[in-house]
Short mmCIF file of C-alpha atoms in Angstrom, two decimals:
data_model
loop_
_atom_site.label_atom_id
_atom_site.label_comp_id
_atom_site.label_asym_id
_atom_site.label_seq_id
_atom_site.Cartn_x
_atom_site.Cartn_y
_atom_site.Cartn_z
CA UNK S 1 64.21 1.15 60.85
CA UNK S 2 63.95 4.84 61.64
CA UNK S 3 64.51 6.27 65.09
CA UNK S 4 60.79 6.74 65.59
CA UNK S 5 59.95 3.08 65.06
CA UNK S 6 58.70 3.62 61.51
CA UNK S 7 60.31 0.91 59.42
CA UNK S 8 59.75 -0.42 55.96
CA UNK S 9 56.23 -1.77 55.52
CA UNK S 10 54.81 -3.85 52.72
CA UNK S 11 51.05 -3.65 52.17
CA UNK S 12 49.59 -6.57 50.26
CA UNK S 13 46.50 -5.48 48.34
CA UNK S 14 45.61 -2.13 46.72
CA UNK S 15 41.90 -2.00 47.44
CA UNK S 16 40.68 0.94 49.47
CA UNK S 17 41.81 -0.70 52.74
CA UNK S 18 45.34 -1.33 51.56
CA UNK S 19 45.66 2.11 50.00
CA UNK S 20 44.30 3.81 53.12
CA UNK S 21 46.83 1.91 55.22
CA UNK S 22 49.68 2.95 52.92
CA UNK S 23 48.53 6.56 52.95
CA UNK S 24 48.48 6.73 56.74
CA UNK S 25 51.82 4.95 57.09
CA UNK S 26 53.49 7.45 54.77
CA UNK S 27 52.01 10.38 56.66
CA UNK S 28 53.62 8.92 59.77
CA UNK S 29 57.03 8.58 58.18
CA UNK S 30 57.20 4.93 57.17
CA UNK S 31 58.63 3.61 53.92
CA UNK S 32 55.91 1.76 52.05
CA UNK S 33 55.53 -0.61 49.14
CA UNK S 34 52.07 -1.75 48.03
CA UNK S 35 51.75 -5.00 46.08
CA UNK S 36 48.62 -5.60 43.99
CA UNK S 37 47.95 -8.80 42.06
CA UNK S 38 45.64 -7.24 39.45
CA UNK S 39 46.47 -4.59 36.87
CA UNK S 40 44.69 -1.76 38.70
CA UNK S 41 44.09 -0.28 42.14
CA UNK S 42 40.73 0.09 43.83
CA UNK S 43 39.35 -3.39 44.35
CA UNK S 44 35.54 -3.21 44.44
CA UNK S 45 35.64 0.51 43.62
CA UNK S 46 35.68 0.78 39.84
CA UNK S 47 35.06 3.94 37.80
CA UNK S 48 34.26 3.81 34.11
CA UNK S 49 32.10 5.15 31.29
CA UNK S 50 28.94 4.08 29.52
CA UNK S 51 27.76 5.91 26.40
CA UNK S 52 30.31 8.60 27.33
CA UNK S 53 28.91 9.09 30.84
CA UNK S 54 31.20 8.73 33.83
CA UNK S 55 29.75 6.20 36.27
CA UNK S 56 30.66 3.66 38.95
CA UNK S 57 30.72 -0.02 38.09
CA UNK S 58 31.24 -0.94 41.73
CA UNK S 59 30.22 0.75 44.97
CA UNK S 60 28.68 4.14 44.22
CA UNK S 61 28.31 5.84 47.61
CA UNK S 62 29.89 5.94 51.05
CA UNK S 63 28.35 6.38 54.47
CA UNK S 64 28.90 9.99 55.55
CA UNK S 65 27.75 9.56 59.16
CA UNK S 66 31.04 7.75 59.77
CA UNK S 67 34.01 10.09 59.27
CA UNK S 68 36.70 7.90 57.74
CA UNK S 69 35.80 7.88 54.03
CA UNK S 70 34.86 11.53 53.69
CA UNK S 71 37.93 12.55 55.70
CA UNK S 72 40.24 10.49 53.47
CA UNK S 73 38.65 11.98 50.35
CA UNK S 74 39.37 15.45 51.72
CA UNK S 75 42.96 14.50 52.58
CA UNK S 76 43.66 13.46 48.98
CA UNK S 77 42.21 16.59 47.42
CA UNK S 78 38.64 15.60 46.60
CA UNK S 79 36.85 18.12 48.82
CA UNK S 80 35.36 20.06 45.93
CA UNK S 81 34.08 16.88 44.29
CA UNK S 82 32.18 15.49 47.28
CA UNK S 83 28.44 15.49 46.59
CA UNK S 84 25.48 14.11 48.51
CA UNK S 85 22.72 12.34 46.58
CA UNK S 86 20.41 14.70 44.73
CA UNK S 87 17.49 12.75 46.19
CA UNK S 88 17.27 10.48 49.20
CA UNK S 89 13.79 9.22 48.35
CA UNK S 90 13.64 5.52 47.48
CA UNK S 91 10.98 2.86 47.01
CA UNK S 92 10.24 -0.79 47.59
CA UNK S 93 8.98 -2.87 44.68
CA UNK S 94 6.76 -5.24 46.56
CA UNK S 95 3.30 -6.74 46.37
CA UNK S 96 3.04 -5.68 42.73
CA UNK S 97 3.79 -1.97 43.07
CA UNK S 98 6.47 0.59 43.84
CA UNK S 99 5.78 1.75 47.39
CA UNK S 100 7.52 4.58 49.28
CA UNK S 101 10.37 3.34 51.46
CA UNK S 102 9.07 3.44 55.05
CA UNK S 103 10.65 5.83 57.53
CA UNK S 104 11.09 5.36 61.25
CA UNK S 105 12.96 2.05 61.28
CA UNK S 106 16.45 0.71 62.03
CA UNK S 107 17.59 -1.46 59.10
CA UNK S 108 13.95 -2.33 58.46
CA UNK S 109 13.01 -2.94 62.09
CA UNK S 110 10.21 -0.52 63.05
CA UNK S 111 9.61 1.31 66.30
CA UNK S 112 5.87 1.22 65.66
CA UNK S 113 3.61 -0.78 63.36
CA UNK S 114 2.46 2.38 61.62
CA UNK S 115 5.98 2.90 60.26
CA UNK S 116 5.40 -0.01 57.85
CA UNK S 117 1.85 0.83 56.84
CA UNK S 118 1.42 0.31 53.10
CA UNK S 119 4.25 -2.22 52.91
CA UNK S 120 2.91 -4.92 55.21
CA UNK S 121 -0.50 -6.55 55.20
CA UNK S 122 -2.99 -5.82 57.96
CA UNK S 123 -2.08 -9.16 59.47
CA UNK S 124 1.60 -8.25 59.36
CA UNK S 125 0.97 -4.90 61.05
CA UNK S 126 -1.10 -6.58 63.75
CA UNK S 127 1.73 -9.05 64.39
CA UNK S 128 4.11 -6.17 65.15
CA UNK S 129 1.73 -4.92 67.85
CA UNK S 130 2.09 -8.22 69.73
CA UNK S 131 5.77 -7.51 70.42
CA UNK S 132 4.98 -5.48 73.55
CA UNK S 133 3.18 -8.46 75.13
CA UNK S 134 5.83 -11.10 74.40
CA UNK S 135 8.36 -12.17 77.05
CA UNK S 136 11.96 -11.14 76.46
CA UNK S 137 13.80 -13.16 73.81
CA UNK S 138 17.23 -14.17 75.04
CA UNK S 139 19.82 -13.51 72.33
CA UNK S 140 22.99 -14.65 74.06
CA UNK S 141 26.33 -13.86 72.47
CA UNK S 142 24.87 -13.40 68.98
CA UNK S 143 21.77 -14.12 66.93
CA UNK S 144 20.68 -13.96 63.30
CA UNK S 145 18.89 -10.71 62.49
CA UNK S 146 16.05 -12.43 60.65
CA UNK S 147 15.56 -15.11 63.26
CA UNK S 148 15.30 -12.63 66.12
CA UNK S 149 13.14 -10.06 64.34
CA UNK S 150 10.77 -12.72 63.03
CA UNK S 151 10.32 -14.11 66.54
CA UNK S 152 9.44 -10.67 67.87
CA UNK S 153 7.59 -9.01 64.99
CA UNK S 154 6.75 -11.74 62.49
CA UNK S 155 8.35 -12.96 59.27
CA UNK S 156 6.61 -10.39 57.12
CA UNK S 157 8.75 -7.58 58.58
CA UNK S 158 11.87 -9.56 57.74
CA UNK S 159 10.77 -10.68 54.30
CA UNK S 160 9.39 -7.33 53.11
CA UNK S 161 11.88 -4.85 54.58
CA UNK S 162 14.78 -6.23 56.62
CA UNK S 163 15.77 -8.67 53.90
CA UNK S 164 16.01 -6.17 51.00
CA UNK S 165 17.83 -3.60 53.15
CA UNK S 166 20.40 -6.05 54.50
CA UNK S 167 20.64 -7.69 51.11
CA UNK S 168 21.55 -4.34 49.62
CA UNK S 169 24.57 -4.16 51.91
CA UNK S 170 25.73 -7.78 52.19
CA UNK S 171 23.96 -9.58 49.31
CA UNK S 172 23.19 -12.03 52.10
CA UNK S 173 20.37 -13.88 53.81
CA UNK S 174 18.84 -12.00 56.75
CA UNK S 175 18.10 -15.30 58.46
CA UNK S 176 21.87 -16.03 58.57
CA UNK S 177 23.37 -12.58 59.07
CA UNK S 178 24.73 -11.75 62.52
CA UNK S 179 22.86 -9.02 64.34
CA UNK S 180 25.87 -8.33 66.53
CA UNK S 181 28.13 -7.71 63.53
CA UNK S 182 25.71 -6.22 60.98
CA UNK S 183 23.40 -4.13 63.19
CA UNK S 184 25.38 -3.68 66.43
CA UNK S 185 23.30 -0.82 67.80
CA UNK S 186 20.17 -2.96 67.53
CA UNK S 187 21.95 -5.92 69.14
CA UNK S 188 23.02 -3.86 72.15
CA UNK S 189 19.60 -2.27 72.59
CA UNK S 190 17.81 -5.61 72.26
CA UNK S 191 19.89 -7.07 75.09
CA UNK S 192 18.53 -4.52 77.53
CA UNK S 193 14.86 -4.33 76.51
CA UNK S 194 11.98 -6.76 76.77
CA UNK S 195 10.38 -5.26 73.65
CA UNK S 196 12.15 -4.96 70.29
CA UNK S 197 10.03 -2.00 69.19
CA UNK S 198 10.90 -0.27 72.46
CA UNK S 199 14.59 -0.89 71.75
CA UNK S 200 14.20 0.65 68.29
CA UNK S 201 12.48 3.71 69.72
CA UNK S 202 15.37 4.16 72.14
CA UNK S 203 17.88 4.05 69.29
CA UNK S 204 15.83 6.62 67.39
CA UNK S 205 15.58 8.88 70.47
CA UNK S 206 19.34 8.75 71.01
CA UNK S 207 19.94 9.58 67.34
CA UNK S 208 17.55 12.55 67.60
CA UNK S 209 19.24 13.75 70.79
CA UNK S 210 22.61 13.50 69.08
CA UNK S 211 21.27 15.86 66.40
CA UNK S 212 23.06 14.16 63.54
CA UNK S 213 22.94 16.57 60.64
CA UNK S 214 24.08 16.50 57.06
CA UNK S 215 23.63 13.78 54.46
CA UNK S 216 23.67 10.13 55.46
CA UNK S 217 25.58 9.16 52.29
CA UNK S 218 28.09 10.92 50.09
CA UNK S 219 29.23 10.45 46.52
CA UNK S 220 32.10 11.86 44.50
CA UNK S 221 31.82 13.71 41.20
CA UNK S 222 33.18 11.30 38.62
CA UNK S 223 32.34 8.31 40.81
CA UNK S 224 33.38 6.87 44.15
CA UNK S 225 35.73 4.72 42.11
CA UNK S 226 37.95 7.78 41.71
CA UNK S 227 38.73 7.75 45.46
CA UNK S 228 41.28 4.90 45.39
CA UNK S 229 42.90 6.44 42.32
CA UNK S 230 43.34 9.73 44.19
CA UNK S 231 44.68 7.90 47.26
CA UNK S 232 47.13 6.00 45.08
CA UNK S 233 48.34 9.26 43.53
CA UNK S 234 48.86 10.69 47.01
CA UNK S 235 50.75 7.57 48.09
CA UNK S 236 53.11 7.89 45.15
CA UNK S 237 53.50 11.66 45.70
CA UNK S 238 54.65 10.93 49.26
CA UNK S 239 57.30 8.50 48.03
CA UNK S 240 55.35 5.28 48.36
CA UNK S 241 55.71 2.53 45.77
CA UNK S 242 52.70 0.76 44.24
CA UNK S 243 53.32 -2.29 42.09
CA UNK S 244 50.39 -3.72 40.11
CA UNK S 245 50.50 -7.09 38.42
CA UNK S 246 52.49 -8.30 41.43
CA UNK S 247 50.72 -11.25 43.07
CA UNK S 248 52.39 -12.31 46.30
CA UNK S 249 53.40 -15.96 46.21
CA UNK S 250 55.05 -16.28 49.60
CA UNK S 251 55.10 -14.52 52.96
CA UNK S 252 57.67 -15.76 55.49
CA UNK S 253 59.63 -14.52 58.46
CA UNK S 254 63.40 -14.76 58.43
CA UNK S 255 65.39 -14.27 61.65
CA UNK S 256 67.96 -12.03 60.04
CA UNK S 257 65.88 -9.91 57.66
CA UNK S 258 62.35 -9.62 59.04
CA UNK S 259 59.50 -10.43 56.68
CA UNK S 260 60.35 -11.91 53.30
CA UNK S 261 57.78 -11.34 50.55
CA UNK S 262 57.99 -13.00 47.15
CA UNK S 263 55.96 -11.20 44.48
CA UNK S 264 56.47 -12.42 40.94
CA UNK S 265 60.20 -12.41 40.32
CA UNK S 266 60.83 -9.87 43.08
CA UNK S 267 61.85 -10.56 46.66
CA UNK S 268 61.22 -7.82 49.22
CA UNK S 269 62.10 -7.53 52.89
CA UNK S 270 60.15 -5.53 55.41
CA UNK S 271 59.93 -4.80 59.12
CA UNK S 272 56.15 -5.20 58.97
CA UNK S 273 53.41 -6.41 56.64
CA UNK S 274 49.74 -5.49 56.35
CA UNK S 275 47.62 -8.10 54.57
CA UNK S 276 44.70 -6.28 52.91
CA UNK S 277 43.28 -8.90 50.56
CA UNK S 278 40.09 -11.01 50.56
CA UNK S 279 39.88 -13.87 53.05
CA UNK S 280 40.74 -16.77 50.68
CA UNK S 281 43.87 -15.00 49.46
CA UNK S 282 44.84 -13.97 52.99
CA UNK S 283 44.42 -17.58 54.11
CA UNK S 284 46.90 -18.74 51.49
CA UNK S 285 49.44 -16.09 52.43
CA UNK S 286 49.25 -16.76 56.17
CA UNK S 287 49.21 -20.55 56.04
CA UNK S 288 52.94 -20.92 56.65
CA UNK S 289 53.38 -18.47 59.52
CA UNK S 290 49.88 -18.24 61.05
CA UNK S 291 48.10 -21.53 60.25
CA UNK S 292 45.34 -21.01 62.84
CA UNK S 293 44.46 -17.60 61.39
CA UNK S 294 44.61 -19.07 57.88
CA UNK S 295 42.15 -21.81 58.84
CA UNK S 296 39.70 -19.24 60.21
CA UNK S 297 40.02 -17.07 57.09
CA UNK S 298 39.46 -20.06 54.85
CA UNK S 299 36.05 -20.48 56.50
CA UNK S 300 34.78 -17.02 55.54
CA UNK S 301 32.03 -17.32 52.94
CA UNK S 302 31.35 -14.85 50.12
CA UNK S 303 28.41 -13.85 47.96
CA UNK S 304 28.71 -13.12 44.26
CA UNK S 305 26.70 -10.53 42.37
CA UNK S 306 26.51 -8.66 39.09
CA UNK S 307 25.74 -5.03 38.31
CA UNK S 308 23.93 -4.27 35.07
CA UNK S 309 24.37 -0.66 33.91
CA UNK S 310 22.09 0.69 31.18
CA UNK S 311 22.15 4.03 29.34
CA UNK S 312 19.04 5.38 27.56
CA UNK S 313 18.16 8.40 25.47
CA UNK S 314 16.55 10.85 27.86
CA UNK S 315 13.63 11.59 25.54
CA UNK S 316 12.60 7.92 25.65
CA UNK S 317 12.57 7.51 29.44
CA UNK S 318 10.09 8.59 32.10
CA UNK S 319 11.03 7.20 35.50
CA UNK S 320 9.29 7.47 38.86
CA UNK S 321 10.73 10.06 41.22
CA UNK S 322 13.48 9.09 43.61
CA UNK S 323 16.83 7.35 43.60
CA UNK S 324 15.56 3.87 42.79
CA UNK S 325 14.07 0.87 44.54
CA UNK S 326 14.83 -2.30 46.49
CA UNK S 327 13.19 -5.67 45.86
CA UNK S 328 12.31 -8.17 48.62
CA UNK S 329 13.41 -11.70 47.59
CA UNK S 330 10.01 -13.01 48.69
CA UNK S 331 8.46 -11.27 45.67
CA UNK S 332 10.29 -13.65 43.34
CA UNK S 333 11.89 -11.06 41.03
CA UNK S 334 15.30 -11.52 39.46
CA UNK S 335 16.83 -8.15 40.25
CA UNK S 336 17.29 -7.21 43.89
CA UNK S 337 17.57 -3.45 43.40
CA UNK S 338 17.75 -0.66 40.84
CA UNK S 339 19.45 2.70 41.11
CA UNK S 340 18.29 5.60 38.95
CA UNK S 341 21.84 6.94 38.74
CA UNK S 342 20.98 10.05 36.73
CA UNK S 343 18.41 11.02 39.36
CA UNK S 344 20.48 10.03 42.38
CA UNK S 345 23.66 11.86 41.39
CA UNK S 346 23.38 15.42 40.15
CA UNK S 347 26.75 15.35 38.44
CA UNK S 348 25.68 12.50 36.15
CA UNK S 349 22.59 14.42 35.03
CA UNK S 350 24.54 17.67 34.61
CA UNK S 351 27.29 16.07 32.54
CA UNK S 352 24.93 14.01 30.37
CA UNK S 353 21.75 15.98 29.66
CA UNK S 354 20.75 13.69 26.79
CA UNK S 355 21.18 10.42 28.70
CA UNK S 356 19.53 8.54 31.55
CA UNK S 357 21.72 6.01 33.35
CA UNK S 358 20.26 3.22 35.48
CA UNK S 359 21.71 0.15 37.05
CA UNK S 360 20.35 -3.04 38.54
CA UNK S 361 21.94 -5.60 40.83
CA UNK S 362 21.51 -9.36 40.50
CA UNK S 363 22.61 -12.15 42.81
CA UNK S 364 22.42 -12.88 46.52
CA UNK S 365 24.14 -15.37 48.79
CA UNK S 366 23.39 -18.86 47.54
CA UNK S 367 22.02 -17.68 44.18
CA UNK S 368 24.43 -19.21 41.74
CA UNK S 369 22.14 -20.19 38.87
CA UNK S 370 21.27 -16.63 37.79
CA UNK S 371 24.94 -15.65 37.68
CA UNK S 372 25.73 -18.50 35.29
CA UNK S 373 23.73 -16.70 32.60
CA UNK S 374 25.67 -14.74 30.01
CA UNK S 375 25.74 -10.96 29.91
CA UNK S 376 22.99 -10.65 27.32
CA UNK S 377 20.64 -12.71 29.48
CA UNK S 378 21.35 -10.60 32.55
CA UNK S 379 20.59 -7.46 30.54
CA UNK S 380 17.34 -9.02 29.29
CA UNK S 381 16.10 -10.03 32.74
CA UNK S 382 17.02 -6.60 34.10
CA UNK S 383 15.08 -4.86 31.32
CA UNK S 384 12.11 -7.16 31.92
CA UNK S 385 12.01 -6.38 35.64
CA UNK S 386 12.52 -2.67 35.04
CA UNK S 387 9.57 -2.65 32.66
CA UNK S 388 7.42 -4.50 35.18
CA UNK S 389 8.37 -2.07 37.96
CA UNK S 390 8.44 1.27 36.13
CA UNK S 391 6.96 0.80 32.66
CA UNK S 392 10.34 1.45 31.02
CA UNK S 393 10.26 -0.28 27.63
CA UNK S 394 12.84 1.74 25.66
CA UNK S 395 15.91 0.14 24.12
CA UNK S 396 19.16 1.14 25.84
CA UNK S 397 21.87 2.74 23.74
CA UNK S 398 24.54 0.85 25.66
CA UNK S 399 24.73 -1.74 28.42
CA UNK S 400 27.46 -3.19 30.57
CA UNK S 401 27.53 -6.13 32.97
CA UNK S 402 30.09 -6.05 35.78
CA UNK S 403 30.50 -9.30 37.68
CA UNK S 404 31.79 -9.32 41.24
CA UNK S 405 32.54 -12.98 41.85
CA UNK S 406 32.93 -13.63 45.59
CA UNK S 407 32.62 -9.89 46.02
CA UNK S 408 30.97 -9.58 49.43
CA UNK S 409 32.07 -11.41 52.60
CA UNK S 410 29.24 -12.85 54.67
CA UNK S 411 28.76 -12.06 58.35
CA UNK S 412 26.93 -15.09 59.80
CA UNK S 413 26.16 -15.61 63.49
CA UNK S 414 29.46 -15.79 65.37
CA UNK S 415 31.34 -13.61 62.88
CA UNK S 416 32.67 -11.35 65.65
CA UNK S 417 34.18 -14.36 67.43
CA UNK S 418 35.86 -15.56 64.23
CA UNK S 419 37.39 -12.13 63.68
CA UNK S 420 38.62 -12.04 67.29
CA UNK S 421 40.29 -15.42 66.82
CA UNK S 422 41.95 -14.30 63.57
CA UNK S 423 43.34 -11.19 65.22
CA UNK S 424 44.50 -13.17 68.26
CA UNK S 425 46.48 -15.56 66.07
CA UNK S 426 47.87 -12.79 63.84
CA UNK S 427 48.77 -10.75 66.93
CA UNK S 428 51.22 -13.42 68.01
CA UNK S 429 53.45 -12.39 65.12
CA UNK S 430 54.87 -8.89 65.73
CA UNK S 431 54.83 -6.73 62.64
CA UNK S 432 51.87 -8.48 61.00
CA UNK S 433 48.32 -7.10 60.72
CA UNK S 434 45.21 -7.69 58.61
CA UNK S 435 42.47 -5.40 57.34
CA UNK S 436 39.62 -5.30 54.83
CA UNK S 437 35.93 -5.94 54.33
CA UNK S 438 35.89 -9.39 55.95
CA UNK S 439 36.51 -8.07 59.46
CA UNK S 440 34.53 -5.12 60.83
CA UNK S 441 32.18 -4.04 58.05
CA UNK S 442 31.87 -4.12 54.27
CA UNK S 443 31.32 -0.38 53.75
CA UNK S 444 34.05 2.00 52.61
CA UNK S 445 34.42 3.80 55.99
CA UNK S 446 34.59 0.47 57.84
CA UNK S 447 37.33 -0.80 55.49
CA UNK S 448 39.32 2.39 56.01
CA UNK S 449 38.87 2.15 59.79
CA UNK S 450 40.19 -1.42 59.73
CA UNK S 451 43.21 -0.19 57.78
CA UNK S 452 43.93 2.49 60.35
CA UNK S 453 43.66 -0.06 63.17
CA UNK S 454 46.16 -2.28 61.34
CA UNK S 455 48.56 0.65 61.01
CA UNK S 456 48.29 1.42 64.71
CA UNK S 457 48.94 -2.22 65.54
CA UNK S 458 52.09 -2.69 63.51
CA UNK S 459 53.52 0.67 64.51
CA UNK S 460 53.00 -0.30 68.13
CA UNK S 461 54.82 -3.56 67.42
CA UNK S 462 57.74 -1.76 65.79
CA UNK S 463 58.09 0.76 68.61
CA UNK S 464 58.04 -2.03 71.18
CA UNK S 465 60.74 -3.91 69.31
CA UNK S 466 62.91 -0.83 69.05
CA UNK S 467 62.65 -0.19 72.77
CA UNK S 468 63.94 -3.69 73.47
CA UNK S 469 67.02 -3.63 71.29
CA UNK S 470 69.01 -1.57 68.87
CA UNK S 471 68.77 -4.50 66.41
CA UNK S 472 65.05 -4.48 65.61
CA UNK S 473 64.94 -7.32 63.13
CA UNK S 474 66.74 -9.78 65.44
CA UNK S 475 64.53 -8.67 68.32
CA UNK S 476 61.41 -9.15 66.23
CA UNK S 477 62.19 -12.80 65.69
CA UNK S 478 63.90 -13.49 69.00
CA UNK S 479 60.82 -12.16 70.79
CA UNK S 480 58.74 -14.66 68.87
CA UNK S 481 60.79 -17.56 70.21
CA UNK S 482 63.09 -18.11 67.25
#
C-alpha cells in the first residue's frame, strides 16, 4: 500500500458504477483492476447501429440536474459531444388519443387539478380538489407512492400519470414503489403538510426559487452508451487494468494477503474490493464473508423489459411532434412507451437524413408473458401499437429487439431500510464496499454517486488501517477479529 493509504483495489463489475469507481480511484493514486464477467463494458448502457444509424440499445439519456454524469462525461473528454434533447415535448397515449404531457406536477402528482386537465375525467379532476379537505394521511417511515397518492387524490391520478412516469424509470408498479426511495422530495414534503397538493406546490416554489436552468436531461452524440467506453479508455490510459470475460468465482479475506479474488483461472490479491454488480451476483460473492448482506441482496427483486428499435425510410413516415409518448398500463396497451429518437436527438437526424428511428419499450414488473414472445412477435405488437397511436403503417427497413432480463431493480416500500442494513453488514469488513443501481437510484448519475461513495468508504478504511500499523494487511484482518 502506498504512503497515502491508496492500495491495490479490485472493482468487480464494469458497468457505469464500476467504471466510475475505477476512474476516481486512479485519479486518487490507487492501483486498480476491474473484473467484468461479460465480453464488454457498460452494463445497461449499450451503443450500436441500426440501418447504419448510431443509436442506444439501452439507456439513452442522463439526468442533467444532478452533476455526476455530465461531470464524468466532461472528465473523459466528451464535452463537445454532450447534447440536450432537440425537443422536450412529450405526450401521453391515453383514453384513445395522444394528449400533451401535463406540466406542473412532481412525478405525476399535481399541485392543482387544472394541471391534469385533458388527461383526467371530470370526476378525476373533482377528486383532486377534495385533497384540501381531507385530514392528514400519516405515512410513517415509508409508503407506496401509488397507495398514498390514490388516498389523497384518487386512483385516476395514479393510473393515468404517476404509473406511466414511474414505470418509465423503474418498469415497476406505482402501488408497490417506495415514495421515500423513488420520490424523496415528495416524501419529505408530504410529512410536513396536511395537503398533498400543498406539498407539491411547495416543492415547485422551492425549485423556482432555486432558479434551476439548463436542460433537465442530456444525451451524448453517438449515444449515451459511448460514455462507459470513454471511461474505460480513460481508466486504461491512467494505468488501470480492465479484464472482460472474467467472472469472479470467489471473494475471500486472507489474514496474510488481504482480499483474495478468484476470476477464471486467475487469482488476485487486493487491499480493498468494490462490488459493483447486480444484487443476485453480489449476494453470491458476499455469501462467504458477509452472509447477512448477501441475504438482504438476495431479496432484491428485478423487472425485465425489452426495447424494440425500428428504422424507417423518412419519406414514408409522418410522426406527431415531440420526443415520443408514455402509455398508462390501465389503457391495456402492450407497449409502455415510445421514443421518436430521430426527433428527440438532433445528432441522429443530422447523421441520417434519409431515416427515421423510433423505439418502443415492453415489459413491466410482473409482466412475464409478453417477454416470452419471440423477437418477431415483439416487433409486430410494437408496430400495431405505433399504428394505433400515430397512424404509422410503413414497413421498417430494419428492426432490433434488445432484451434486458432482470434489468431494473425494484424499490418497494422499505427499500431504504434494506439498503441501510446491507451497508451496515458490509461496513463491518474494512476494505469492502458496494455500489450500483440497486442502492440509491437507478439513473446514471445516481449509480455514479454510489460509486464515488464506495470509493470514499474504502479509502477511509485503508487510511485508518495505515494509521494503526505499518503492516496494513495484517491490521486489516486483525482489526476484524481474526
